[in-house]
Amino acid sequence: MWGADAAASPTKSSPFGGGFGSRENDIENVAPGNAANGETAAESPLSPSLSQEPPAIITESIAPEPPLPDYPPVSTLARTELPSDMEFVEVIITSLADLPNFYVHLATEQSHHELAKLLDELNSGTLPAPSSHPPSQGQVVVCKYPVDNVWYRASVVGTHDDKSVVKFIDYGNEEVVPLANVVPCPPELLKQPVLCVKCTLHGVYPPPPAYHWSPEAASFLQQYCGRTLLVRMESRDALHGTPSVHLVDSSGSGEISIAVEMVRAGLAAPSPPSTPKTPPTEPSPTTSTATPPSSVKKDDQSVRYLSRIKLPRESEFEVLALSVSSFTGVYIHPVSPETPHYLSTFMKSISEFCFAQTTPPATHPPVGHYCLALFDGSWYRAKVESFDSAHSNLGVFFVDYGNRETVRLTQIRSMPAQFTDVPKLVLKCALYGIEPRTALEPDPTILALFSQLATSSTLKCRVVSYQPLLVDLVDPATSCSLRDKLGLSPLPPTALFSVETSSLGEGGKSHVQVTEVHGPNDFWVQSVESPNLHQLNPLMEKIHSHCLSVSPSHPPVLGELSCTKFSEDQTWYRARVIGFPSLTQCKVRFLDYGNCEVCEVSTVVPATEELLQLPGLAIHCGLYGQETTGERGDGGGGDFRVMVENQILEVEEKGWGRGQAVVALTGPNGPIEI
C-alpha cells in the first residue's frame, strides 16, 4: 500500500537498482567494502566491514586441511571482456581503483546469473580449511568476511603476520582481512571467468597545476559506484590491454559524459601536460612555441562543442531522414524552404576549405573533439569517437548526417572556428510505438526497408515526446505511417492515449519545487501553487486500485503512457515508456516528478484515460540565458544541482516551446545564475 505519503516524489533510482530492477537483485553487483550510497557495510551482504574480528577457529562446513594446498595464479583464469563494436553497453561500476581506473560488471541477465550462481556455489558447499601454508602474491583464494559470513573469490596482494591483503577478483577492490579467513579455492570454482572488467576513463588526465588526482575527483567518481551506466570502448592499453572507455550516465533525460563533467568541474584535464620532459643537459629553446592560455581556451571550445539544431515549435513538421541505424536511431533534419540551398552552400564551403589545406594535422584530434573528415570524395564535419594507433585509423561520427565511418589519419583536417557557428544539422530520434524486440533485435530485412522508406523523400513528423525525442513518421503522399507500411505490430489502444503537461501559469511569477536536476538546461519542477497538485492524492488511490485489478495485456511500447511501480517505495505512479535496456526491462519517466527509472516489464501496467485526465505535474525547464551545446553531459552543473534540487524557488517563465519552459529562478539569496 502506498499510504499517506503518496504525493512524495519517487526519488532517483537506487544506486543498486540500475541493471536488474529491485535492490535485492542488484545488491550483489557492489564490491565488498564499497557501498555506493553511504549505507553501513552490515546492511549489505557485499559491503562487509572489518570492524569485527572473526572467530578464532572456523569450524562450520569446513573440510580437513589438505596437506598441500593448490593456489593457482590469477593469470590462469579466463576474463570477461567488453564488446569492441563501438556500441554503448550497460555496466554497473563495482569499485574504484587508482584514478582514472575502475571496475565494472556487464549489466546483462547472463552476467547477473553467473554472479548469483558463483556466490551460491561459494557459500553452499564445503570449503577447505585455512592452511598452515599461506598463499603467495598473485594466487587465487577464497576469502570470508566476518560480518556477513559470505565467501568471495580473491587474489593475494600480500601477507603480513596474521593479516592478508586481498583483491576481490570479481569486484576489483582490495581489503585487509584476517589470514584465518583465507582458504584455497576449490578447482570447480576456477572454471568461471573473472566477472569484473578493469577500465580506464577515456579522455581525462590529472589537472594542473599539481597534475595529480585529488580526493574530490575520487569522490566524484565514487558517487557512481553501484549505478548502471553506459560504456563504449575506444581503445586498449598496449601494455596491459585495459580498455579505455567513454562513461555515460543516461539515468536522466539526457546523456551525461562523466569525463566531460570531471573536466568542467576542474577535477580533470582533457589532455596530458604539454610541457616536454627536457633532459638537463639539453638547452631549452630560446623561443617559446606554447600557445597563450587565452588561445588554448578558445581553440578547445571550438573543437569540443557544437550547438544542436532546434526543432520547430509546432508538434508536426516536415523532416528529411538522413540516416537510419535502428528504429531508435533515426537522424532527422527539419525541412524549411531554405534547406537545399543552405546545405549545399555550407558543404561547399567546407570542401573548399579542406581542399586548400593539403597537409593533415600533425596529431589526430582527441576522442570527443570535432574535425573535418573525408568520406566518399567529400568533406564533412565529424566527431572523433576512437583512434586505432596501430593502423592510423579514426572512427568518426558525421554530425550533420548521423552515420559512422572509419577514416585514415590523412583524411582529416582541423576544424576552424568558422564551421562551429552552424549547429549540428541532425537530431537523433526514435520511432514511436515499437516493442522491445523490434527496438533491440530488429529484423534486418524490415530495418533495411525502413531505412529505404525513411530516407527516400520528405516525411511528416509528429512529436510524441521531446524527452527523449519520440516521433511518428508519416508518408505525406499517402498519409500512411511508416509503422503501418512496414507491417509492424499494431499499436495497442492504450498507446493512443495522451496527457497534457502542466503550465507555470499565465505571466507573472510563481513558486515551484525542483524535483529532478540534470543541469541548467535540463531540470524538472512542480508548481506548488497549481490546483492540480491537490488532486494527486486522490489520483494515487485510483492508480493503486487500477494496478491491483489488471495485468499487462501486451508488451509496453515506446512512448506508451502507463502506471509503473517505483522500486524505492513499491508504489505505483504514472509514467511514460522511453526506452528498452533489455527485452525484459523498460526505462520510464514519471509524469508527475520528472525522474527516470529502469524497471521490469512486469511492473508496467497500461494507464486508462481516466488516470490521464490530470495533466502531468512535472514541467521540463531550462534556465534562461544558458546556451545548450547538445553534447553528452550538456549543462552538467553540479553546483546548479546543489543550489536548486528539492528547493522551493520563485520562477518567472521567459518562453515556452518544444516541450520545455525557459525560466528565470530566484532563491532566498537572489537570482540563480550559472
XYZ file of C-alpha atoms in Angstrom, residues 50-577:
528
model
C 36.212 -5.268 9.165
C 35.265 -3.710 12.477
C 34.602 -7.152 13.921
C 37.294 -9.805 14.229
C 36.499 -13.363 13.096
C 36.166 -16.266 15.493
C 39.493 -17.735 16.410
C 38.533 -21.091 14.904
C 36.285 -21.615 11.893
C 34.647 -25.000 12.124
C 31.309 -24.994 10.307
C 31.171 -26.506 6.821
C 34.976 -26.738 6.569
C 36.737 -29.911 5.463
C 40.022 -31.201 6.904
C 43.055 -29.209 5.841
C 44.741 -30.596 2.741
C 48.424 -31.328 3.164
C 49.472 -29.344 0.071
C 47.009 -26.604 -0.837
C 46.757 -25.670 -4.510
C 46.876 -21.908 -5.080
C 46.747 -21.295 -8.846
C 47.894 -17.898 -10.147
C 45.126 -15.478 -11.035
C 46.606 -15.110 -14.523
C 45.336 -18.614 -15.379
C 41.665 -17.604 -15.047
C 39.635 -16.540 -18.064
C 38.421 -12.942 -18.100
C 35.210 -11.181 -19.014
C 35.630 -8.758 -21.915
C 33.779 -5.638 -23.007
C 32.255 -5.681 -26.504
C 34.540 -3.963 -29.008
C 31.917 -2.993 -31.606
C 31.914 0.749 -30.708
C 28.396 0.476 -29.302
C 27.362 1.579 -25.823
C 26.603 -1.240 -23.362
C 25.199 -1.100 -19.846
C 27.533 -1.778 -16.942
C 27.472 -1.438 -13.176
C 30.519 0.111 -11.506
C 31.622 -2.224 -8.727
C 34.629 -0.383 -7.316
C 37.239 2.281 -7.954
C 40.951 1.690 -8.379
C 43.641 4.337 -8.721
C 42.160 7.093 -10.876
C 41.144 7.063 -13.634
C 40.691 3.283 -13.343
C 37.585 1.467 -12.141
C 35.909 -1.939 -12.314
C 32.554 -2.859 -13.834
C 30.109 -5.725 -14.259
C 28.242 -6.130 -17.510
C 24.603 -5.302 -16.694
C 23.161 -8.287 -18.542
C 20.944 -11.135 -17.454
C 23.760 -13.573 -18.226
C 26.252 -11.683 -16.075
C 23.706 -11.399 -13.284
C 23.032 -15.142 -13.447
C 26.739 -16.028 -13.460
C 27.401 -13.856 -10.414
C 24.452 -15.274 -8.485
C 25.492 -18.827 -9.360
C 29.081 -18.214 -8.281
C 28.060 -16.771 -4.914
C 25.664 -19.642 -4.364
C 28.360 -22.233 -5.094
C 30.856 -20.422 -2.886
C 28.538 -20.318 0.096
C 26.504 -23.511 -0.144
C 29.236 -26.146 -0.371
C 32.120 -27.329 1.772
C 35.303 -25.300 1.528
C 38.841 -26.247 2.570
C 40.148 -25.210 5.961
C 42.663 -22.383 6.397
C 46.101 -23.724 5.530
C 49.304 -23.602 7.521
C 50.986 -22.802 4.196
C 49.835 -19.254 3.359
C 49.356 -18.342 -0.306
C 51.794 -16.133 -2.172
C 51.212 -12.928 -4.076
C 49.031 -13.334 -7.174
C 47.499 -16.653 -6.168
C 43.741 -17.309 -6.163
C 41.991 -17.973 -2.851
C 38.536 -17.792 -1.315
C 38.080 -15.120 1.340
C 35.398 -14.790 4.015
C 34.232 -11.583 5.661
C 33.467 -11.968 9.384
C 30.435 -9.649 9.465
C 28.238 -11.259 6.821
C 29.938 -14.687 6.658
C 29.968 -14.557 2.857
C 32.778 -16.088 0.785
C 34.258 -14.412 -2.311
C 36.987 -15.299 -4.774
C 40.124 -13.204 -4.336
C 43.791 -12.991 -5.246
C 46.511 -12.337 -2.699
C 48.277 -8.985 -2.855
C 50.435 -9.551 0.221
C 50.576 -11.220 3.646
C 51.950 -9.922 6.938
C 51.667 -11.690 10.293
C 48.035 -12.766 10.700
C 46.634 -10.400 8.066
C 46.366 -10.686 4.313
C 45.741 -8.023 1.677
C 43.437 -9.491 -0.952
C 41.852 -8.260 -4.150
C 38.324 -9.487 -4.807
C 38.736 -10.576 -8.411
C 35.012 -10.449 -9.250
C 34.642 -6.871 -7.944
C 38.087 -5.250 -8.169
C 38.545 -3.762 -4.697
C 41.302 -4.562 -2.215
C 40.830 -5.169 1.512
C 42.804 -6.300 4.551
C 41.343 -9.475 6.077
C 42.357 -11.920 8.802
C 44.529 -14.692 7.383
C 42.232 -17.176 9.135
C 39.524 -16.147 6.662
C 41.588 -17.111 3.601
C 41.331 -20.668 2.235
C 42.261 -22.414 -1.037
C 39.788 -22.048 -3.896
C 38.082 -25.300 -4.974
C 39.042 -26.265 -8.563
C 35.439 -26.185 -9.820
C 35.193 -22.500 -8.874
C 38.209 -21.652 -11.022
C 36.376 -22.501 -14.247
C 34.224 -19.368 -14.154
C 35.935 -16.298 -15.619
C 36.783 -13.218 -13.613
C 33.450 -11.375 -13.683
C 34.579 -7.765 -13.384
C 36.370 -5.774 -16.062
C 39.020 -3.185 -15.294
C 38.509 0.005 -17.327
C 40.156 3.380 -17.568
C 38.144 6.549 -18.140
C 38.912 7.852 -21.598
C 39.939 11.433 -22.231
C 40.827 12.604 -18.709
C 44.190 13.418 -17.161
C 45.317 14.800 -13.789
C 44.629 18.553 -13.825
C 47.154 21.370 -13.412
C 48.920 22.824 -11.595
C 49.843 19.776 -9.493
C 48.980 17.178 -12.160
C 47.798 14.598 -9.664
C 44.345 13.258 -8.829
C 42.584 14.912 -5.915
C 40.337 13.315 -3.273
C 37.487 15.361 -4.772
C 37.992 13.633 -8.128
C 37.812 10.246 -6.429
C 34.666 11.282 -4.553
C 33.072 12.468 -7.791
C 33.576 9.085 -9.447
C 32.693 7.222 -6.240
C 29.116 8.518 -6.415
C 28.555 6.348 -9.493
C 29.662 3.153 -7.754
C 26.812 0.652 -7.815
C 24.894 2.514 -10.539
C 24.054 1.375 -14.042
C 25.889 3.445 -16.656
C 26.745 3.183 -20.346
C 30.267 2.472 -21.605
C 31.785 2.272 -25.042
C 35.313 1.010 -25.558
C 37.536 3.357 -27.553
C 40.923 1.642 -27.391
C 43.084 -0.680 -25.324
C 46.240 -0.050 -23.378
C 49.068 -1.543 -25.427
C 50.880 -2.930 -22.374
C 48.087 -4.397 -20.249
C 45.118 -4.458 -22.635
C 42.964 -2.354 -20.275
C 40.020 -0.899 -22.228
C 39.794 2.883 -22.357
C 36.093 3.732 -22.284
C 33.603 6.539 -22.583
C 31.403 6.502 -19.463
C 27.899 7.966 -19.749
C 25.105 8.453 -17.216
C 21.764 8.084 -19.020
C 19.557 7.876 -15.930
C 18.067 11.292 -16.641
C 16.512 12.765 -19.728
C 19.872 13.297 -21.394
C 23.189 11.509 -21.509
C 25.891 12.901 -19.233
C 29.527 12.204 -20.069
C 31.363 11.550 -16.805
C 34.666 12.667 -18.341
C 33.175 15.946 -19.577
C 31.652 16.596 -16.144
C 35.003 15.994 -14.418
C 36.718 18.431 -16.786
C 34.002 21.051 -16.286
C 34.297 20.732 -12.528
C 38.072 21.227 -12.705
C 38.681 17.699 -11.403
C 40.402 16.529 -14.588
C 42.148 17.918 -17.649
C 41.097 16.978 -21.207
C 44.707 16.487 -22.343
C 48.025 15.459 -20.773
C 50.603 18.041 -19.671
C 52.172 19.579 -22.761
C 55.491 20.578 -21.168
C 58.219 18.294 -22.577
C 60.486 16.445 -20.174
C 63.741 18.015 -21.392
C 66.992 16.357 -20.235
C 69.054 18.667 -18.007
C 71.962 18.634 -20.474
C 69.788 19.808 -23.370
C 69.367 23.588 -23.552
C 65.833 24.916 -23.597
C 64.720 26.698 -26.763
C 65.026 30.447 -26.615
C 61.707 30.984 -28.354
C 58.585 29.563 -26.786
C 56.169 27.733 -29.085
C 53.491 27.386 -26.449
C 50.036 28.718 -27.265
C 48.822 31.551 -24.998
C 46.247 30.380 -22.438
C 43.508 32.528 -23.967
C 44.049 30.929 -27.362
C 44.062 27.465 -25.882
C 40.698 28.071 -24.279
C 39.193 29.463 -27.455
C 40.511 26.636 -29.643
C 39.422 23.974 -27.154
C 35.874 25.293 -27.148
C 35.805 25.437 -30.950
C 36.605 21.756 -31.380
C 34.776 20.255 -28.418
C 31.268 21.680 -28.619
C 28.695 22.255 -31.299
C 25.207 23.555 -30.683
C 22.154 21.493 -31.571
C 19.682 22.395 -34.286
C 16.300 23.373 -32.864
C 13.017 21.737 -33.699
C 10.116 23.815 -34.996
C 7.718 24.893 -32.269
C 4.863 23.049 -33.952
C 4.236 19.436 -32.954
C 4.019 18.420 -36.642
C 6.511 19.447 -39.330
C 8.408 18.115 -42.334
C 11.769 16.376 -41.994
C 14.441 14.690 -44.025
C 15.701 11.428 -42.537
C 19.400 11.493 -43.437
C 20.499 8.297 -41.716
C 18.935 5.248 -40.040
C 20.937 2.916 -37.799
C 17.978 1.339 -35.979
C 14.355 2.031 -35.073
C 15.700 4.025 -32.122
C 18.498 5.669 -34.103
C 16.857 7.816 -36.777
C 18.661 11.063 -37.625
C 16.326 13.762 -38.939
C 16.720 17.300 -40.248
C 13.752 19.715 -40.029
C 12.955 20.983 -43.520
C 12.500 24.617 -44.456
C 12.315 26.285 -47.890
C 15.957 27.306 -47.483
C 17.195 23.801 -46.604
C 18.534 22.619 -50.012
C 20.413 25.845 -50.744
C 21.656 26.117 -47.157
C 23.038 22.565 -47.076
C 24.647 22.911 -50.497
C 26.320 26.212 -49.651
C 27.575 25.061 -46.256
C 29.020 21.774 -47.528
C 30.633 23.566 -50.464
C 32.411 25.969 -48.109
C 33.736 23.015 -46.074
C 35.049 21.289 -49.192
C 36.729 24.446 -50.491
C 38.484 24.932 -47.162
C 39.684 21.323 -46.928
C 40.949 21.042 -50.486
C 43.019 24.161 -49.843
C 44.545 22.539 -46.742
C 46.796 19.901 -48.280
C 48.552 18.903 -45.061
C 46.754 16.897 -42.346
C 47.262 17.919 -38.706
C 50.450 16.731 -37.022
C 48.423 14.834 -34.417
C 44.900 13.488 -34.518
C 42.147 15.353 -32.633
C 41.422 13.796 -29.216
C 38.460 11.493 -28.917
C 35.337 13.577 -28.313
C 36.624 16.527 -30.336
C 35.485 17.694 -33.752
C 37.280 17.692 -37.079
C 36.617 17.686 -40.813
C 36.753 14.232 -42.409
C 36.856 12.996 -45.999
C 34.303 10.361 -46.968
C 33.295 9.196 -50.420
C 35.132 12.083 -52.045
C 33.526 14.864 -49.963
C 34.435 16.621 -46.720
C 32.083 16.752 -43.739
C 32.084 17.780 -40.088
C 32.739 14.826 -37.817
C 33.292 13.926 -34.183
C 36.194 11.631 -33.302
C 34.937 8.554 -31.439
C 38.000 6.278 -31.476
C 41.609 6.079 -32.640
C 43.479 2.965 -33.782
C 47.150 3.876 -33.405
C 48.321 0.607 -34.963
C 46.676 1.412 -38.299
C 46.338 5.231 -38.011
C 42.565 4.963 -38.372
C 39.919 7.074 -36.678
C 36.323 6.129 -36.005
C 34.214 9.226 -36.656
C 30.554 10.199 -36.409
C 29.316 12.579 -39.104
C 27.332 15.064 -37.051
C 25.332 16.511 -39.945
C 24.139 13.139 -41.274
C 24.195 10.594 -38.439
C 26.378 7.852 -39.930
C 29.605 6.407 -38.537
C 32.655 5.534 -40.607
C 36.356 4.724 -40.282
C 38.778 7.134 -41.960
C 42.540 7.388 -42.276
C 44.544 9.965 -40.349
C 45.439 11.554 -43.685
C 41.714 12.076 -44.366
C 41.075 14.576 -41.569
C 41.632 18.291 -41.145
C 41.337 20.518 -38.088
C 38.005 22.318 -37.818
C 38.326 26.119 -37.824
C 36.042 28.291 -35.732
C 34.084 29.425 -38.795
C 32.459 25.994 -39.041
C 31.459 25.805 -35.386
C 28.870 28.575 -35.598
C 26.486 26.295 -37.507
C 24.644 23.823 -35.234
C 24.669 20.083 -35.864
C 22.142 19.590 -38.628
C 20.506 16.359 -37.454
C 18.679 15.243 -34.332
C 18.509 11.670 -33.137
C 15.008 10.333 -32.565
C 13.233 7.011 -32.072
C 10.166 5.626 -33.813
C 7.135 5.801 -31.564
C 5.172 2.671 -30.698
C 7.762 -0.059 -31.238
C 8.025 -3.091 -28.970
C 11.172 -4.162 -27.080
C 12.136 -6.890 -29.553
C 11.718 -4.564 -32.527
C 13.912 -1.998 -30.791
C 16.644 -4.388 -29.673
C 16.550 -7.243 -32.200
C 15.066 -5.802 -35.395
C 14.504 -7.965 -38.451
C 17.329 -6.910 -40.832
C 15.015 -7.004 -43.841
C 12.387 -4.794 -42.200
C 15.056 -2.415 -40.889
C 16.542 -2.091 -44.385
C 13.077 -1.359 -45.795
C 12.504 1.225 -43.061
C 15.796 2.919 -43.930
C 14.833 2.986 -47.612
C 11.371 4.419 -46.929
C 12.626 6.974 -44.405
C 15.484 8.382 -46.472
C 13.847 8.387 -49.914
C 11.686 11.507 -49.546
C 10.456 14.231 -47.223
C 8.346 12.923 -44.329
C 5.801 14.410 -41.980
C 6.990 14.162 -38.386
C 4.678 14.184 -35.360
C 6.375 14.592 -31.983
C 5.028 12.308 -29.243
C 7.680 13.124 -26.634
C 10.551 15.600 -26.530
C 12.480 13.945 -23.693
C 13.639 11.752 -25.344
C 12.584 12.615 -28.892
C 9.935 10.047 -29.913
C 8.228 10.603 -33.247
C 5.716 9.129 -35.647
C 6.881 9.377 -39.275
C 4.247 9.632 -41.996
C 4.462 9.475 -45.784
C 2.799 12.782 -46.794
C 1.810 11.402 -50.208
C -0.356 8.646 -48.727
C -0.838 9.921 -45.130
C 0.263 6.434 -44.090
C 2.530 5.923 -41.098
C 5.807 4.152 -41.832
C 4.909 1.794 -38.991
C 1.908 0.615 -40.982
C 3.860 0.391 -44.236
C 6.391 -1.863 -42.533
C 3.689 -4.129 -41.127
C 4.873 -3.688 -37.548
C 2.632 -4.839 -34.707
C -0.499 -2.653 -34.436
C -0.449 -0.084 -31.676
C -2.365 -1.179 -28.578
C -5.324 1.122 -27.819
C -3.585 2.488 -24.723
C -0.663 3.678 -26.858
C -3.012 6.207 -28.467
C -3.761 7.946 -25.161
C -2.222 11.343 -24.464
C -1.733 13.539 -21.445
C -1.400 17.289 -21.152
C 1.529 18.972 -19.444
C 1.019 21.404 -16.588
C 1.964 25.034 -17.094
C 3.571 27.580 -14.822
C 0.639 29.961 -15.064
C -0.209 32.976 -17.149
C 2.599 35.539 -16.873
C 3.933 36.926 -13.624
C 5.877 34.944 -11.078
C 5.021 31.828 -9.125
C 6.724 29.252 -6.934
C 7.937 25.781 -7.835
C 9.665 22.858 -6.208
C 12.583 21.453 -8.192
C 12.093 17.675 -8.314
C 14.797 16.447 -10.719
C 18.026 18.065 -11.941
C 20.426 17.100 -14.720
C 21.808 20.545 -15.454
C 20.850 24.189 -16.027
C 19.297 23.267 -19.383
C 17.554 20.142 -18.146
C 15.586 20.086 -14.897
C 12.027 19.385 -13.763
C 9.745 21.291 -11.403
C 6.278 21.099 -9.839
C 4.208 24.245 -9.418
C 3.390 24.408 -5.713
C 0.572 26.856 -6.475
C -1.148 24.655 -9.059
C -4.634 23.425 -8.047
C -3.760 20.166 -9.813
C -1.256 19.342 -7.081
C -4.076 18.832 -4.584
C -5.651 16.230 -6.855
C -2.619 13.963 -6.738
C -3.516 12.077 -3.555
C -6.999 11.047 -4.777
C -5.423 10.087 -8.104
C -2.880 7.880 -6.327
C -5.731 5.899 -4.789
C -7.223 5.302 -8.235
C -3.837 4.307 -9.658
C -3.294 1.854 -6.825
C -6.704 0.230 -7.273
C -6.302 0.057 -11.052
C -2.884 -1.585 -10.935
C -4.018 -4.245 -8.471
C -7.031 -5.133 -10.580
C -5.398 -5.551 -14.012
C -2.475 -7.369 -15.552
C -0.346 -6.246 -18.512
C -2.141 -7.327 -21.690
C 0.741 -6.601 -24.071
C 4.435 -5.685 -24.006
C 4.923 -1.969 -23.360
C 5.694 0.062 -26.467
C 7.936 3.073 -26.832
C 6.106 6.252 -25.828
C 3.181 4.472 -24.152
C 1.609 6.042 -21.065
C 1.496 3.607 -18.184
C 1.483 3.069 -14.451
C 4.770 1.815 -13.067
C 5.850 0.530 -9.677
C 8.768 2.555 -8.332
C 11.430 0.348 -6.729
C 12.223 2.626 -3.779
C 8.758 2.621 -2.198
C 6.953 -0.089 -4.220
C 4.276 2.468 -5.099
C 2.534 2.859 -8.463
C 2.965 6.144 -10.355
C 2.069 7.465 -13.790
C 4.921 7.196 -16.286
C 5.850 7.159 -19.964
C 7.912 4.365 -21.519
